């Protein structure tokens, strides 16, 4: 199909999917550009997945490889699971962005380059001995050279903005050009820009003008002879919105407060990549949410636990380094048996590590990173949208069993986005709790004993401080069974340790489900957390080659689903891919005595489906040989 524009004819090519990567300096606005393109893809109805990738520094050195920031978007007319292995289109705003990303662009891929930044000095800074735009080294790609900064400055000259301020809008030029290439709507972006810069209307209009200039450049230049269309995806009926993992977690926490009819208290300290949960929750005071930014991690969790003691749903959010600092107070929550949500958004470690890169290396810390026998439930969402349901599940367990719960997200999930089907109220669980309202001492003394337990859940009675007749004391010293008085009796300590463990072991979790279209696979891939998408996509590729493979994914990591041991023993080989050095594999071997095959990666980047596909094929073929 082709359409006519003044002076030329443009072919429209229909695609079922495309992967676009925007790359530039950390100050070039690549995250904003990618996010806006994502929003328009979501509004159009495409299925999508994203991968933001940026430096840890607020403003990394301009024009250097460590300073490159990128945003990758995969959108399609069908259900997709990952942000894509390699970009079909790479937009490089400078030589550093080109050099950092060109190896991922496959032959024949589209490369759009901002030529204004390709000065001799900029090329030398990243190690280019010659200009790759002129030396023939990019001949295998479809290269489009666009003077984005020059064109943007020219379009904005009538506005009176300085050269520096005008050039800041070149990312909107790039967004306009790509929006034209892929027939994306424009009204939403223009509205967004005017709202974002409402207090600076001249900047707002400059960005809108740059966006339109990019669109018009595509419309009028002879350089682009083809545009592309990707139809909306066929999703299940419902109302959808684009959502990131951190936003979904925040909404899940708000929903948990509403469904439990408890006030929500967030005690936290800003830390990458969890800070956006605080930012989002701070907007929802009208739903009974109180946010408290403490002076440090220890004060933050202490305040959250104090709120739980007072009858609220206490929440604290952090990443691996913060969990280390919070561990003593989390142990106190185990001892006092109070509900507490600990949201840990994992990043590369150890120590400060890689603050903006993803990893799954805090599982053993979540399981055992406290002194003494201090068990707690651990759950992990699998996708950005799944974070909403995972937050509700964490709240259910915490409130039902009177225990802290660790929810393990990671940077990939936190910053990535995908369509989320907004649930109805009827879809949400009833999380209401009953506080103790009268004395419960079994000896008939008329006293309130805080450690009298529910016979089914082993949860202790939860009394709001100040309730008349229910005066009681709890704390970090070992408690006498039932009464809650301080006890150093060895038999009592043994009993209380075992009761706390039995309570966690008895948490009801659903059986794990298996995706095995053939029903007769010999190889199972078992994952957890954010490996869900790459594993699922890799399994699809293996099956398309005529091989059988099964996939199961864990949400509940402590306790494990009741059918997990039987499931593992039902396959000849079990592969466990993780973004760590084999932490889940270690737990599975120890508990079930199954010699799983551990496949690990700790590069700070998520798995690609193609790399897992190769591993899976080799193992499946080995089993069949």
Steps between C-alpha positions, in 0.01 A plus 500: 500500500621853435377847580568821313644809664584820317782422261549132584342165579558310824459125539321376813629165615294298749692327782390284790771630736796736529772579754621861523791623712560869575856569619688815594661685788336470840396864457348450154159396629503146363290364788235766444507440124462126540230536761294728278528265203398217733196692621380556146555133412296403806223745411492358148442152645832325432640246740836626618798455730778745578859502627634833633878497549679798650810596700498524879632856494244779487697650211775272378789649296356628172605320184658203678410131489418487876262792445282329239132465587263288294135397488387193308137437405353185346142538377288259299157393382519182711593390851871560567709419807823703476630840384679318218847359460624745237363827364363518147548877518778683684485875552850620599527859617884507514811287431500351850142379456590350164808319627324368812205356307595426139607142579138420587357624170461208256609530136237686303380683809399866484752745648395863550790722604514859624789619283546830686680321783755319280782748545864392500522567873189294577623212285842501664345501849350153443791354303387541139806548277280604210140607450287183475243695300758551225746208516266225378488310830119533515426373148305197626235727655235734361660825613304825519711807578291776655632832633254496790655781704530732197144432385366548852686828548373625166140416584524665842685816389179708489429412865801698622641209701876483540695251290558282807134495601388431143737205465350341811188433295676283242372187677148615413610535137610135512169402659306683230695331222449152647134575566460582130687186393271274704173692468473576869239751625631849580227661710595316821865607482415864434255499790760336725765760415267789572404345834859410596628852433183684601700741718737571207269544201783619273690173565181301448433658163863460398481126565170472315651690206808272499273195507301631204822586318619141529164376370506745209858410415396138453200612297700715260853359473599262222712295744217287636317312225325252731280540804370218717174393662454263794135423568354494853540174690209268573493522880244354738196728544543770761641845568877523465771750582876503472666442837848460646583251771555766765170670422319164506652423840383837631148441371499152651595644839222759474253226405619288794422787735154541352418129508629457856332821614827596670700820467820451302826636637813505283821554691785522251826656394567581132711240320534399136304326351221508763450876545216528248276296733533779758437763234182327387362418844550859612228598250232288667432657839130496411511119529631504855868474401763672713853523361799574723846562356725416793857612562637152426401140425493393864266780605279427199434136586468583868226750423323249274509232769374751756207574270422128482509480880249783502257317273600621154634316197869582534710505183866572432667511159868467420767312305770254603722741699194624686387148585839447665442805721139406575578140595500550878160666496362238262614244758310701760191473280551121492525490881206732565300322225362813342396544135755696297560527126866524406530583130855440375566612143823315422799652323855397422725454804677451731525825698393796284563281197305593186215724622321529165559144377292194572581180689330220696776453754308582822298178528724343764509831686120503503490141621774507762635854541407537868654374823349193661219289358293780348286355220272711285303449177665610175315565176611640164298658216582388147413806290429871551123447491526199733638730771146613581377150579825414678458796736148385587625146558777626727245698699270196527777288648626774733156577641376142520810354663628806692844494344735719301501405132783568255393592149792469256469713189803615298617790288387339174143459626497830691586721202357287220141544386224303331121514456307430821139393503340710774309266735153563638441521874336158483831357375686610813533283813330582830789582736305618804640398837348465845685672780479353848216666687481316832723305741603160369702335777415127494538476879197721553701773670340773292836607358604553142777266383658630175642161397179301508484353150239422240495121474486500120751770406706515822469881476508675837231739619545859375379766742508872431695675777274693732207261474352486850573173679746381236817650644798295389871516430696367205863546399821341377573275797367146484140470609328244715252295300157656530561761770774688316709564810878503460628145526847348508369147550680272250198278436281803436753644256512171311121496485467861383766460230317196366162673517626797299646262240183290490294813441703588188507139380122497528436806283250396234635553148359368173662210319742595225362460149691368199485617140563191287294502178626154408419348838803273467813717532809349663656837583355760737621860527428643845541872562403773743452873483590696188643205308139412410498688168835383359435140610151500352617652172791254476267204562271621221797505261608151602149365441482667158801286407302186578647425845314445825570712806301597810507827694397567861549822691515555875327789672524353851860437602434440869315285557526322167177370339398162640526322164846632410700195611280260306519727197881513502529123530266456201754623241826352382669840505412825680667826391501800738607828334574781748664841502729395786743215560236235562313596816165336421686195367676473837168508687341241270792260530500531877127453548409250229833324428448559126817582307361789298706657221592853607543757222609841625566855385614804699570766236253757632277442197207258465523178303439506127265235367753398235772415753261287707366335185847368414546358852158334497548343156835348599350340813184376325706345222727338760203339672361373170834356384 
